[in-house]
Structure formats: structure tokens, C-alpha cells
Amino acid sequence: MSGPKITELPSLVDALPSDDRAAARRIFDVAATTGRLVPPEAMHPWIERSFGSVEAVLEQRIVRVTNRVTLQGTLFNGLRSSRPLDTGVSVDLEREIEATAGDPFCRPEEGTPADVFGRVRGEHSVTASNVAKYDGFHGVVVFDDHNPLHLTPGKVSDYVAVGLEWCRRALETDPEARYPFLMWNCLWRAGGSIIHGHAQVTATRGTHYPKIEHLRRGALSYGAEHGSGYFDDLYRVHEALGLAVPAESGVRAFASLSPIKEKELVVIGESPEDEHLRRTVGALLRDYVHSLGVHAFNVAFYMPPLSPTDEDWSEFPTVVHLVDRGSPANRTSDIGAMELYAASVVASDPFQVAEVLRDSL
Ligand SMILES: [Zn+2]
């Protein structure tokens, strides 16, 4: 790869035009450090096999990026990020998925319960009520496709549209259940307990879920302090650095500078009602699978409430997060104590992720 690297971020930010640089510094704290080690002679062959050369590990450049608004922080190590990205769906995984066909989600009318307000049907999916609920309203968008990786922008748009209609039905049933959330845990690595393609929707009461409320408060304080919109500045900084990725009209998407885990993408749109937003998410997921070799992923839709509240949501767009959860063949979890309690450690370089997604257009 010849383009910019995440480990060069301090100098890339310094080189931005002054307004973009100011926005970058308002949002991000960026720092670099060097890790050093002294390997014994006996380890040299193993190090050469694993990392190419002994020199490569003697001095390791680490860049730490912290979003000052959300306090999401990420550590990137050049040694980890220099590895090539895996691509392509393996035959074994396709077989493993097909072997589970014939599950209850393959015949949702008999195999799954309905919600008290019935089912929502779309062109490519139908809803069910989740048996063991996270919240008072918790539904499943069951895809017609057993294999969740056979996705297209049109199918994903339908899954989200069906989920939204489910949220409106929940609101009609309980006017307090105004805070919607839509998520997709694709395959077991990403927390999906059932292989058959499905997303999940919840509707909660009182306030939005804490991570979404935290982002609303952070963005509001940022606007009050700097007189500039947080989400506009966030996109501006990523675009100026070359991290924007293809999106349909009126939608903004980028490879995150402070990803929660591997290859995180953020998509910002006006509303989940906007088909351009839904299709952009679908196109990025398709490219995730076919260009970036991602098989297990999480998707989360941060959406404002569906009816008026006391809090100020006027500046809050719909924010969608996509993240790679690693190879389904890997038994080691991709998160440990560092991610749960300190900061995210990420190997994939966002500049490389953005480049691959732009090329796959
Ligand atoms: Zn199935």
C-alpha cells in the first residue's frame, strides 16, 4: 500500500488546511509513541517468519487517537496494521451456513412467535417477537435468505424499513416506547446465536439507551462550545484526511479514525426513512463481505425518538455503525479487558479500508 498510513496521523493532521486542522484538533487528540524490545537470538527465526524481519519489531510506532467528544479511544500499532487484509468468502463457511438450513427462522410463521401487534412483512423479510427479550419491546427481523451473507443493498434497505415499521407499531401499542434501536449481529463471532439471517429491533422508554444518550449530550455540548455542528465537523475531518467512502446522495460515510474495533465504518444520514441511507449501508456491507473479506459483523442504528421528548434531538441525525468482528474460524475473542475497560486496540488501518471501499465502487 502506497497511500497514507494511520501511524502517520500526527503529520497528516499537521498538513491539513487550517480550518480542517482546527476541526480535527477540536474533536481528536492524536499522539504517537514508540515501543521497543530486545529479542534473544533464539527468537529471530520465529520473528522473521511472523513479522518479516527482526528490525520490524525492534521499534514499533503506536498512534493513539481519542475522540474528545465521545471519549472513544483507539490504539493503532504499525506492526499489526502492516498485515494484508484477508478477502473472499471461504467455501467452508458457505457450507457451514448451508448445513444449518431448515431452522425455525426458515419457516417463521410456525417457528417464531408474533408480537402483540402482529407481524410486519416486507419484500425480503418478516418480523417475529423475540422469545427472551432485552426490553419491553424486542423484535426480530427474519430475512427470507437463510444465508445472511447473500445480502444486497435492496435487501438491506428492506430489512431496515421493516424494522422501522415494527418500531412504529410498538409506539402505537405503547406511546412511551418512543426510543428505537436497530441492530444486526451477523454470525456467532458477532454475537449472533442463530445463523439464519436476522436483525433485531427494540423500543425503549424513559430515555434513549445510555450510549446513544451519551452521544446526544456530547454533540450538544460540542455545538454549544464551538458554535459548529459535531456531526458536520466529524465528517469534514474524515473527508479532509481522505477517509470518506462511497455513499448515495445526501448520505455521508467514512472509515472511523477512532474505531471501536476492526474496519469500523460510520454512516450519517437524515433519517432511517431515507432509502439512500439504507441502501448505502447495504452497499457497504456487500463490499465488506466481497472486497474486505468480512463475514462476522455488527451493525447499529442510532436514531432519534419517534415522538417528541423533553430532550433536544434537533441536531441529531441517524448514525449507523458497522464493525468487523474477525474471522468466524478464529477461537480467540476479538475483545478483551483492554477493550472492555481501557481503549480499543485495532489492527486494520482506516486509510487502507477507505481505499479498498473506494476502489470496489
Ligand atoms: Zn434458516
mmCIF file of C-alpha atoms and ligand atoms in Angstrom:
data_model
loop_
_atom_site.group_PDB
_atom_site.id
_atom_site.type_symbol
_atom_site.label_atom_id
_atom_site.label_comp_id
_atom_site.label_asym_id
_atom_site.label_seq_id
_atom_site.Cartn_x
_atom_site.Cartn_y
_atom_site.Cartn_z
ATOM 1 C CA MET A 1 0.000 0.000 0.000
ATOM 2 C CA SER A 2 1.420 3.374 -1.004
ATOM 3 C CA GLY A 3 -1.211 5.748 0.391
ATOM 4 C CA PRO A 4 -1.222 7.423 3.821
ATOM 5 C CA LYS A 5 -0.950 5.264 6.952
ATOM 6 C CA ILE A 6 -2.706 5.633 10.277
ATOM 7 C CA THR A 7 0.701 5.677 12.029
ATOM 8 C CA GLU A 8 1.453 8.917 10.136
ATOM 9 C CA LEU A 9 -1.696 10.586 11.503
ATOM 10 C CA PRO A 10 0.074 13.317 13.547
ATOM 11 C CA SER A 11 1.814 14.686 10.439
ATOM 12 C CA LEU A 12 -1.286 14.155 8.258
ATOM 13 C CA VAL A 13 -3.287 16.349 10.651
ATOM 14 C CA ASP A 14 -0.492 18.973 10.705
ATOM 15 C CA ALA A 15 -0.615 19.129 6.904
ATOM 16 C CA LEU A 16 -4.386 19.831 6.691
ATOM 17 C CA PRO A 17 -5.684 23.254 5.583
ATOM 18 C CA SER A 18 -6.073 25.418 8.701
ATOM 19 C CA ASP A 19 -9.887 25.183 9.074
ATOM 20 C CA ASP A 20 -9.856 21.396 8.704
ATOM 21 C CA ARG A 21 -6.898 21.141 11.071
ATOM 22 C CA ALA A 22 -8.756 23.220 13.648
ATOM 23 C CA ALA A 23 -11.790 20.914 13.380
ATOM 24 C CA ALA A 24 -9.539 17.843 13.686
ATOM 25 C CA ARG A 25 -7.996 19.233 16.865
ATOM 26 C CA ARG A 26 -11.380 20.161 18.316
ATOM 27 C CA ILE A 27 -12.538 16.571 18.020
ATOM 28 C CA PHE A 28 -9.423 14.372 18.194
ATOM 29 C CA ASP A 29 -6.460 14.059 20.461
ATOM 30 C CA VAL A 30 -3.706 12.326 18.465
ATOM 31 C CA ALA A 31 -0.424 11.146 19.962
ATOM 32 C CA ALA A 32 2.387 8.863 18.799
ATOM 33 C CA THR A 33 4.806 6.784 20.831
ATOM 34 C CA THR A 34 7.402 4.093 20.184
ATOM 35 C CA GLY A 35 7.524 0.658 21.798
ATOM 36 C CA ARG A 36 10.934 -1.073 21.928
ATOM 37 C CA LEU A 37 12.109 -4.597 22.775
ATOM 38 C CA VAL A 38 15.251 -6.740 22.857
ATOM 39 C CA PRO A 39 14.706 -10.234 21.376
ATOM 40 C CA PRO A 40 17.197 -13.067 22.118
ATOM 41 C CA GLU A 41 18.976 -14.643 19.127
ATOM 42 C CA ALA A 42 16.911 -17.835 19.504
ATOM 43 C CA MET A 43 13.718 -15.894 18.748
ATOM 44 C CA HIS A 44 14.948 -14.355 15.488
ATOM 45 C CA PRO A 45 13.727 -17.115 13.104
ATOM 46 C CA TRP A 46 10.220 -17.009 14.614
ATOM 47 C CA ILE A 47 10.091 -13.206 14.466
ATOM 48 C CA GLU A 48 11.244 -13.241 10.817
ATOM 49 C CA ARG A 49 8.534 -15.763 9.938
ATOM 50 C CA SER A 50 5.831 -13.850 11.782
ATOM 51 C CA PHE A 51 6.743 -10.224 11.041
ATOM 52 C CA GLY A 52 9.081 -10.273 8.038
ATOM 53 C CA SER A 53 12.206 -9.077 9.816
ATOM 54 C CA VAL A 54 13.706 -8.634 13.290
ATOM 55 C CA GLU A 55 14.114 -4.885 12.602
ATOM 56 C CA ALA A 56 10.337 -4.602 12.129
ATOM 57 C CA VAL A 57 9.680 -5.445 15.790
ATOM 58 C CA LEU A 58 12.624 -3.647 17.457
ATOM 59 C CA GLU A 59 10.876 -0.279 17.258
ATOM 60 C CA GLN A 60 7.102 -0.210 16.938
ATOM 61 C CA ARG A 61 5.243 3.002 16.265
ATOM 62 C CA ILE A 62 1.938 3.297 18.067
ATOM 63 C CA VAL A 63 -0.629 6.011 17.427
ATOM 64 C CA ARG A 64 -3.304 6.738 19.961
ATOM 65 C CA VAL A 65 -6.458 8.526 18.787
ATOM 66 C CA THR A 66 -9.066 9.767 21.242
ATOM 67 C CA ASN A 67 -12.353 11.362 20.268
ATOM 68 C CA ARG A 68 -12.626 14.127 22.893
ATOM 69 C CA VAL A 69 -16.425 14.319 22.469
ATOM 70 C CA THR A 70 -17.312 10.649 22.881
ATOM 71 C CA LEU A 71 -14.115 9.582 24.702
ATOM 72 C CA GLN A 72 -13.906 6.620 22.344
ATOM 73 C CA GLY A 73 -10.196 5.902 22.010
ATOM 74 C CA THR A 74 -8.169 3.597 19.790
ATOM 75 C CA LEU A 75 -4.572 2.362 19.730
ATOM 76 C CA PHE A 76 -3.050 1.525 16.339
ATOM 77 C CA ASN A 77 0.256 -0.304 16.006
ATOM 78 C CA GLY A 78 2.010 -0.098 12.625
ATOM 79 C CA LEU A 79 3.331 -3.631 13.064
ATOM 80 C CA ARG A 80 -0.175 -5.042 13.428
ATOM 81 C CA SER A 81 -1.669 -2.873 10.685
ATOM 82 C CA SER A 82 1.002 -3.761 8.108
ATOM 83 C CA ARG A 83 -0.509 -7.216 7.624
ATOM 84 C CA PRO A 84 -2.510 -7.654 4.390
ATOM 85 C CA LEU A 85 -6.313 -7.762 4.635
ATOM 86 C CA ASP A 86 -7.927 -11.173 4.114
ATOM 87 C CA THR A 87 -10.573 -11.219 1.408
ATOM 88 C CA GLY A 88 -13.217 -13.542 -0.038
ATOM 89 C CA VAL A 89 -15.845 -15.843 1.466
ATOM 90 C CA SER A 90 -14.435 -19.300 2.172
ATOM 91 C CA VAL A 91 -16.153 -22.384 0.800
ATOM 92 C CA ASP A 92 -16.100 -23.935 4.274
ATOM 93 C CA LEU A 93 -18.061 -21.047 5.773
ATOM 94 C CA GLU A 94 -20.677 -21.181 2.994
ATOM 95 C CA ARG A 95 -21.051 -24.932 3.680
ATOM 96 C CA GLU A 96 -21.256 -24.415 7.424
ATOM 97 C CA ILE A 97 -24.037 -21.858 6.953
ATOM 98 C CA GLU A 98 -25.965 -24.031 4.473
ATOM 99 C CA ALA A 99 -25.731 -27.025 6.835
ATOM 100 C CA THR A 100 -27.930 -25.152 9.356
ATOM 101 C CA ALA A 101 -30.791 -24.549 6.864
ATOM 102 C CA GLY A 102 -34.197 -25.836 7.982
ATOM 103 C CA ASP A 103 -34.123 -23.947 11.302
ATOM 104 C CA PRO A 104 -37.233 -22.223 12.793
ATOM 105 C CA PHE A 105 -36.356 -18.929 11.001
ATOM 106 C CA CYS A 106 -36.674 -20.758 7.659
ATOM 107 C CA ARG A 107 -40.437 -21.022 8.438
ATOM 108 C CA PRO A 108 -41.072 -18.018 10.713
ATOM 109 C CA GLU A 109 -44.888 -18.315 10.747
ATOM 110 C CA GLU A 110 -44.694 -21.649 12.624
ATOM 111 C CA GLY A 111 -41.221 -21.377 14.139
ATOM 112 C CA THR A 112 -41.388 -17.937 15.802
ATOM 113 C CA PRO A 113 -43.890 -16.046 17.981
ATOM 114 C CA ALA A 114 -45.646 -12.895 16.717
ATOM 115 C CA ASP A 115 -45.709 -9.603 18.600
ATOM 116 C CA VAL A 116 -48.910 -8.453 20.322
ATOM 117 C CA PHE A 117 -49.425 -6.083 17.356
ATOM 118 C CA GLY A 118 -48.842 -8.855 14.801
ATOM 119 C CA ARG A 119 -46.078 -9.131 12.184
ATOM 120 C CA VAL A 120 -44.629 -6.625 9.750
ATOM 121 C CA ARG A 121 -43.976 -8.064 6.297
ATOM 122 C CA GLY A 122 -41.608 -6.625 3.726
ATOM 123 C CA GLU A 123 -40.377 -7.777 0.346
ATOM 124 C CA HIS A 124 -37.416 -9.729 1.772
ATOM 125 C CA SER A 125 -38.208 -10.149 5.486
ATOM 126 C CA VAL A 126 -40.857 -10.566 8.176
ATOM 127 C CA THR A 127 -40.829 -9.732 11.886
ATOM 128 C CA ALA A 128 -41.119 -12.040 14.882
ATOM 129 C CA SER A 129 -41.256 -11.347 18.596
ATOM 130 C CA ASN A 130 -38.009 -12.193 20.391
ATOM 131 C CA VAL A 131 -38.578 -15.058 22.801
ATOM 132 C CA ALA A 132 -36.160 -13.897 25.542
ATOM 133 C CA LYS A 133 -36.425 -10.105 25.472
ATOM 134 C CA TYR A 134 -33.782 -7.408 26.091
ATOM 135 C CA ASP A 135 -36.519 -4.845 26.691
ATOM 136 C CA GLY A 136 -40.322 -4.457 26.810
ATOM 137 C CA PHE A 137 -40.438 -4.426 23.013
ATOM 138 C CA HIS A 138 -37.887 -6.653 21.313
ATOM 139 C CA GLY A 139 -38.451 -7.995 17.840
ATOM 140 C CA VAL A 140 -36.537 -9.906 15.199
ATOM 141 C CA VAL A 141 -36.448 -9.033 11.515
ATOM 142 C CA VAL A 142 -36.204 -12.505 9.972
ATOM 143 C CA PHE A 143 -34.680 -12.403 6.495
ATOM 144 C CA ASP A 144 -36.100 -14.591 3.707
ATOM 145 C CA ASP A 145 -32.471 -15.572 3.000
ATOM 146 C CA HIS A 146 -31.105 -18.235 5.315
ATOM 147 C CA ASN A 147 -27.545 -17.156 4.450
ATOM 148 C CA PRO A 148 -27.031 -13.644 5.878
ATOM 149 C CA LEU A 149 -24.027 -13.014 3.608
ATOM 150 C CA HIS A 150 -26.210 -13.186 0.459
ATOM 151 C CA LEU A 151 -27.125 -9.563 1.051
ATOM 152 C CA THR A 152 -27.725 -6.758 -1.462
ATOM 153 C CA PRO A 153 -28.376 -3.000 -0.966
ATOM 154 C CA GLY A 154 -32.063 -3.581 -1.807
ATOM 155 C CA LYS A 155 -32.482 -6.421 0.699
ATOM 156 C CA VAL A 156 -30.744 -4.484 3.485
ATOM 157 C CA SER A 157 -32.940 -1.461 2.765
ATOM 158 C CA ASP A 158 -35.992 -3.710 3.176
ATOM 159 C CA TYR A 159 -34.724 -5.203 6.470
ATOM 160 C CA VAL A 160 -34.293 -1.715 7.940
ATOM 161 C CA ALA A 161 -37.623 -0.430 6.560
ATOM 162 C CA VAL A 162 -39.396 -3.440 8.110
ATOM 163 C CA GLY A 163 -37.601 -2.811 11.424
ATOM 164 C CA LEU A 164 -38.716 0.818 11.395
ATOM 165 C CA GLU A 165 -42.335 -0.113 10.708
ATOM 166 C CA TRP A 166 -42.069 -2.535 13.657
ATOM 167 C CA CYS A 167 -40.896 0.408 15.827
ATOM 168 C CA ARG A 168 -43.913 2.470 14.732
ATOM 169 C CA ARG A 169 -46.250 -0.406 15.625
ATOM 170 C CA ALA A 170 -44.578 -0.655 19.032
ATOM 171 C CA LEU A 171 -45.128 3.089 19.536
ATOM 172 C CA GLU A 172 -48.818 2.765 18.620
ATOM 173 C CA THR A 173 -49.105 -0.003 21.210
ATOM 174 C CA ASP A 174 -47.239 1.960 23.896
ATOM 175 C CA PRO A 175 -46.801 5.730 23.311
ATOM 176 C CA GLU A 176 -43.946 5.756 25.874
ATOM 177 C CA ALA A 177 -41.855 3.285 23.839
ATOM 178 C CA ARG A 178 -40.540 6.077 21.636
ATOM 179 C CA TYR A 179 -36.792 5.321 21.554
ATOM 180 C CA PRO A 180 -35.997 2.872 18.720
ATOM 181 C CA PHE A 181 -32.847 0.811 18.240
ATOM 182 C CA LEU A 182 -31.953 -1.495 15.366
ATOM 183 C CA MET A 183 -29.015 -3.911 15.432
ATOM 184 C CA TRP A 184 -27.629 -6.782 13.415
ATOM 185 C CA ASN A 185 -25.258 -9.386 14.853
ATOM 186 C CA CYS A 186 -24.081 -11.365 11.829
ATOM 187 C CA LEU A 187 -22.757 -14.859 12.700
ATOM 188 C CA TRP A 188 -21.510 -16.213 16.027
ATOM 189 C CA ARG A 189 -18.329 -14.123 16.175
ATOM 190 C CA ALA A 190 -20.549 -11.036 16.263
ATOM 191 C CA GLY A 191 -22.886 -12.376 18.985
ATOM 192 C CA GLY A 192 -25.496 -13.920 16.676
ATOM 193 C CA SER A 193 -26.816 -17.107 18.263
ATOM 194 C CA ILE A 194 -28.819 -18.099 15.175
ATOM 195 C CA ILE A 195 -27.086 -18.322 11.803
ATOM 196 C CA HIS A 196 -30.212 -17.647 9.704
ATOM 197 C CA GLY A 197 -30.107 -14.004 8.587
ATOM 198 C CA HIS A 198 -31.826 -11.712 11.065
ATOM 199 C CA ALA A 199 -31.617 -8.235 12.590
ATOM 200 C CA GLN A 200 -33.148 -7.121 15.877
ATOM 201 C CA VAL A 201 -35.213 -4.131 16.923
ATOM 202 C CA THR A 202 -36.050 -2.766 20.336
ATOM 203 C CA ALA A 203 -38.101 0.172 21.571
ATOM 204 C CA THR A 204 -37.334 1.575 24.998
ATOM 205 C CA ARG A 205 -38.931 4.053 27.413
ATOM 206 C CA GLY A 206 -37.812 6.905 29.684
ATOM 207 C CA THR A 207 -34.598 7.914 27.904
ATOM 208 C CA HIS A 208 -32.661 6.506 24.996
ATOM 209 C CA TYR A 209 -30.077 3.752 25.608
ATOM 210 C CA PRO A 210 -27.091 5.191 27.513
ATOM 211 C CA LYS A 211 -24.567 5.074 24.649
ATOM 212 C CA ILE A 212 -26.949 6.931 22.344
ATOM 213 C CA GLU A 213 -27.887 9.465 25.050
ATOM 214 C CA HIS A 214 -24.158 9.958 25.735
ATOM 215 C CA LEU A 215 -23.546 10.794 22.073
ATOM 216 C CA ARG A 216 -26.530 13.202 22.014
ATOM 217 C CA ARG A 217 -25.192 15.061 25.068
ATOM 218 C CA GLY A 218 -21.626 15.133 23.720
ATOM 219 C CA ALA A 219 -22.713 16.516 20.350
ATOM 220 C CA LEU A 220 -24.936 19.121 22.018
ATOM 221 C CA SER A 221 -22.111 20.361 24.296
ATOM 222 C CA TYR A 222 -19.727 20.444 21.327
ATOM 223 C CA GLY A 223 -22.141 22.661 19.389
ATOM 224 C CA ALA A 224 -22.629 24.976 22.362
ATOM 225 C CA GLU A 225 -18.877 25.247 22.981
ATOM 226 C CA HIS A 226 -17.607 25.629 19.416
ATOM 227 C CA GLY A 227 -20.606 27.053 17.527
ATOM 228 C CA SER A 228 -20.151 24.304 14.960
ATOM 229 C CA GLY A 229 -22.094 21.066 14.398
ATOM 230 C CA TYR A 230 -20.364 17.978 15.776
ATOM 231 C CA PHE A 231 -21.501 15.564 13.058
ATOM 232 C CA ASP A 232 -20.620 18.065 10.282
ATOM 233 C CA ASP A 233 -17.153 18.567 11.755
ATOM 234 C CA LEU A 234 -16.666 14.846 12.300
ATOM 235 C CA TYR A 235 -17.365 14.138 8.639
ATOM 236 C CA ARG A 236 -15.346 17.149 7.493
ATOM 237 C CA VAL A 237 -12.218 15.890 9.289
ATOM 238 C CA HIS A 238 -12.524 12.369 7.877
ATOM 239 C CA GLU A 239 -13.183 13.682 4.365
ATOM 240 C CA ALA A 240 -10.245 16.102 4.527
ATOM 241 C CA LEU A 241 -7.926 13.256 5.506
ATOM 242 C CA GLY A 242 -9.161 11.004 2.672
ATOM 243 C CA LEU A 243 -11.260 8.639 4.799
ATOM 244 C CA ALA A 244 -14.644 9.217 3.107
ATOM 245 C CA VAL A 245 -16.151 6.117 1.468
ATOM 246 C CA PRO A 246 -18.814 5.874 -1.298
ATOM 247 C CA ALA A 247 -22.357 6.843 -0.266
ATOM 248 C CA GLU A 248 -25.604 7.674 -2.060
ATOM 249 C CA SER A 249 -26.932 11.214 -2.426
ATOM 250 C CA GLY A 250 -27.380 13.075 0.888
ATOM 251 C CA VAL A 251 -25.534 10.393 2.892
ATOM 252 C CA ARG A 252 -22.041 10.710 4.380
ATOM 253 C CA ALA A 253 -19.857 7.701 5.212
ATOM 254 C CA PHE A 254 -16.274 7.248 6.383
ATOM 255 C CA ALA A 255 -13.763 4.801 7.865
ATOM 256 C CA SER A 256 -13.502 5.907 11.503
ATOM 257 C CA LEU A 257 -10.323 7.419 12.962
ATOM 258 C CA SER A 258 -11.283 6.077 16.396
ATOM 259 C CA PRO A 259 -12.838 2.713 15.520
ATOM 260 C CA ILE A 260 -14.320 0.589 18.305
ATOM 261 C CA LYS A 261 -12.815 -2.490 16.580
ATOM 262 C CA GLU A 262 -11.674 -3.570 13.139
ATOM 263 C CA LYS A 263 -12.644 -1.679 9.965
ATOM 264 C CA GLU A 264 -15.357 0.385 11.637
ATOM 265 C CA LEU A 265 -17.442 2.488 9.247
ATOM 266 C CA VAL A 266 -19.780 5.309 10.234
ATOM 267 C CA VAL A 267 -22.704 6.307 8.021
ATOM 268 C CA ILE A 268 -24.602 9.533 8.705
ATOM 269 C CA GLY A 269 -27.986 10.297 7.138
ATOM 270 C CA GLU A 270 -31.010 12.471 7.738
ATOM 271 C CA SER A 271 -33.350 9.696 8.773
ATOM 272 C CA PRO A 272 -33.738 5.913 8.588
ATOM 273 C CA GLU A 273 -36.766 6.670 6.366
ATOM 274 C CA ASP A 274 -34.275 7.757 3.707
ATOM 275 C CA GLU A 275 -33.796 4.896 1.272
ATOM 276 C CA HIS A 276 -30.426 6.355 0.217
ATOM 277 C CA LEU A 277 -29.150 5.858 3.763
ATOM 278 C CA ARG A 278 -30.468 2.300 3.972
ATOM 279 C CA ARG A 279 -29.057 1.365 0.559
ATOM 280 C CA THR A 280 -25.680 2.930 1.403
ATOM 281 C CA VAL A 281 -25.469 0.718 4.494
ATOM 282 C CA GLY A 282 -26.364 -2.290 2.311
ATOM 283 C CA ALA A 283 -23.758 -1.404 -0.340
ATOM 284 C CA LEU A 284 -21.061 -1.002 2.315
ATOM 285 C CA LEU A 285 -21.994 -4.356 3.874
ATOM 286 C CA ARG A 286 -21.848 -6.006 0.438
ATOM 287 C CA ASP A 287 -18.358 -4.532 -0.068
ATOM 288 C CA TYR A 288 -17.432 -5.534 3.484
ATOM 289 C CA VAL A 289 -18.147 -9.154 2.509
ATOM 290 C CA HIS A 290 -16.820 -9.187 -1.045
ATOM 291 C CA SER A 291 -13.968 -6.655 -1.006
ATOM 292 C CA LEU A 292 -12.794 -6.640 2.610
ATOM 293 C CA GLY A 293 -13.403 -10.321 3.441
ATOM 294 C CA VAL A 294 -15.613 -9.544 6.448
ATOM 295 C CA HIS A 295 -18.002 -12.361 7.461
ATOM 296 C CA ALA A 296 -18.979 -11.579 11.035
ATOM 297 C CA PHE A 297 -20.071 -8.023 11.682
ATOM 298 C CA ASN A 298 -22.248 -5.828 13.864
ATOM 299 C CA VAL A 299 -24.482 -3.029 12.608
ATOM 300 C CA ALA A 300 -26.170 -0.493 14.912
ATOM 301 C CA PHE A 301 -28.603 2.290 14.001
ATOM 302 C CA TYR A 302 -28.586 5.312 16.343
ATOM 303 C CA MET A 303 -31.926 7.027 15.698
ATOM 304 C CA PRO A 304 -33.739 9.909 17.391
ATOM 305 C CA PRO A 305 -37.006 9.124 19.214
ATOM 306 C CA LEU A 306 -40.155 8.607 17.135
ATOM 307 C CA SER A 307 -42.243 11.128 19.087
ATOM 308 C CA PRO A 308 -41.476 14.439 20.877
ATOM 309 C CA THR A 309 -39.473 14.395 24.124
ATOM 310 C CA ASP A 310 -38.132 16.893 26.666
ATOM 311 C CA GLU A 311 -34.541 16.401 25.447
ATOM 312 C CA ASP A 312 -33.149 18.282 22.440
ATOM 313 C CA TRP A 313 -32.736 15.900 19.491
ATOM 314 C CA SER A 314 -32.969 18.661 16.849
ATOM 315 C CA GLU A 315 -29.337 18.307 15.704
ATOM 316 C CA PHE A 316 -29.130 14.521 15.989
ATOM 317 C CA PRO A 317 -29.036 12.698 12.644
ATOM 318 C CA THR A 318 -29.276 8.938 12.098
ATOM 319 C CA VAL A 319 -25.834 7.466 12.756
ATOM 320 C CA VAL A 320 -25.068 3.914 11.655
ATOM 321 C CA HIS A 321 -22.038 1.953 12.847
ATOM 322 C CA LEU A 322 -20.630 -1.105 11.013
ATOM 323 C CA VAL A 323 -17.800 -3.132 12.514
ATOM 324 C CA ASP A 324 -15.878 -6.291 11.571
ATOM 325 C CA ARG A 325 -15.696 -8.883 14.352
ATOM 326 C CA GLY A 326 -12.986 -11.055 12.843
ATOM 327 C CA SER A 327 -12.801 -14.467 11.213
ATOM 328 C CA PRO A 328 -15.513 -16.980 12.239
ATOM 329 C CA ALA A 329 -12.719 -19.586 12.232
ATOM 330 C CA ASN A 330 -10.801 -17.798 14.994
ATOM 331 C CA ARG A 331 -11.385 -19.060 18.539
ATOM 332 C CA THR A 332 -9.739 -16.081 20.237
ATOM 333 C CA SER A 333 -12.219 -13.334 21.074
ATOM 334 C CA ASP A 334 -11.529 -10.021 19.380
ATOM 335 C CA ILE A 335 -12.141 -8.103 22.605
ATOM 336 C CA GLY A 336 -10.505 -8.464 25.983
ATOM 337 C CA ALA A 337 -10.038 -6.414 29.139
ATOM 338 C CA MET A 338 -8.341 -3.647 27.149
ATOM 339 C CA GLU A 339 -11.442 -3.050 25.016
ATOM 340 C CA LEU A 340 -13.935 -3.535 27.849
ATOM 341 C CA TYR A 341 -12.201 -1.270 30.343
ATOM 342 C CA ALA A 342 -9.489 0.882 28.691
ATOM 343 C CA ALA A 343 -9.357 1.543 24.925
ATOM 344 C CA SER A 344 -9.770 -0.329 21.657
ATOM 345 C CA VAL A 345 -6.743 -1.984 20.070
ATOM 346 C CA VAL A 346 -7.176 -2.093 16.307
ATOM 347 C CA ALA A 347 -5.033 -3.681 13.588
ATOM 348 C CA SER A 348 -6.829 -2.567 10.412
ATOM 349 C CA ASP A 349 -5.696 0.781 9.012
ATOM 350 C CA PRO A 350 -8.703 3.054 8.262
ATOM 351 C CA PHE A 351 -6.829 4.576 5.317
ATOM 352 C CA GLN A 352 -6.488 1.122 3.765
ATOM 353 C CA VAL A 353 -10.165 0.297 4.479
ATOM 354 C CA ALA A 354 -11.302 3.546 2.792
ATOM 355 C CA GLU A 355 -9.033 2.883 -0.195
ATOM 356 C CA VAL A 356 -10.414 -0.639 -0.732
ATOM 357 C CA LEU A 357 -14.031 0.594 -0.490
ATOM 358 C CA ARG A 358 -13.392 3.419 -2.951
ATOM 359 C CA ASP A 359 -11.715 1.017 -5.407
ATOM 360 C CA SER A 360 -14.537 -1.524 -5.172
ATOM 361 C CA LEU A 361 -17.084 1.051 -6.397
HETATM 362 ZN ZN ZN B 1 -32.832 -20.713 8.111
#
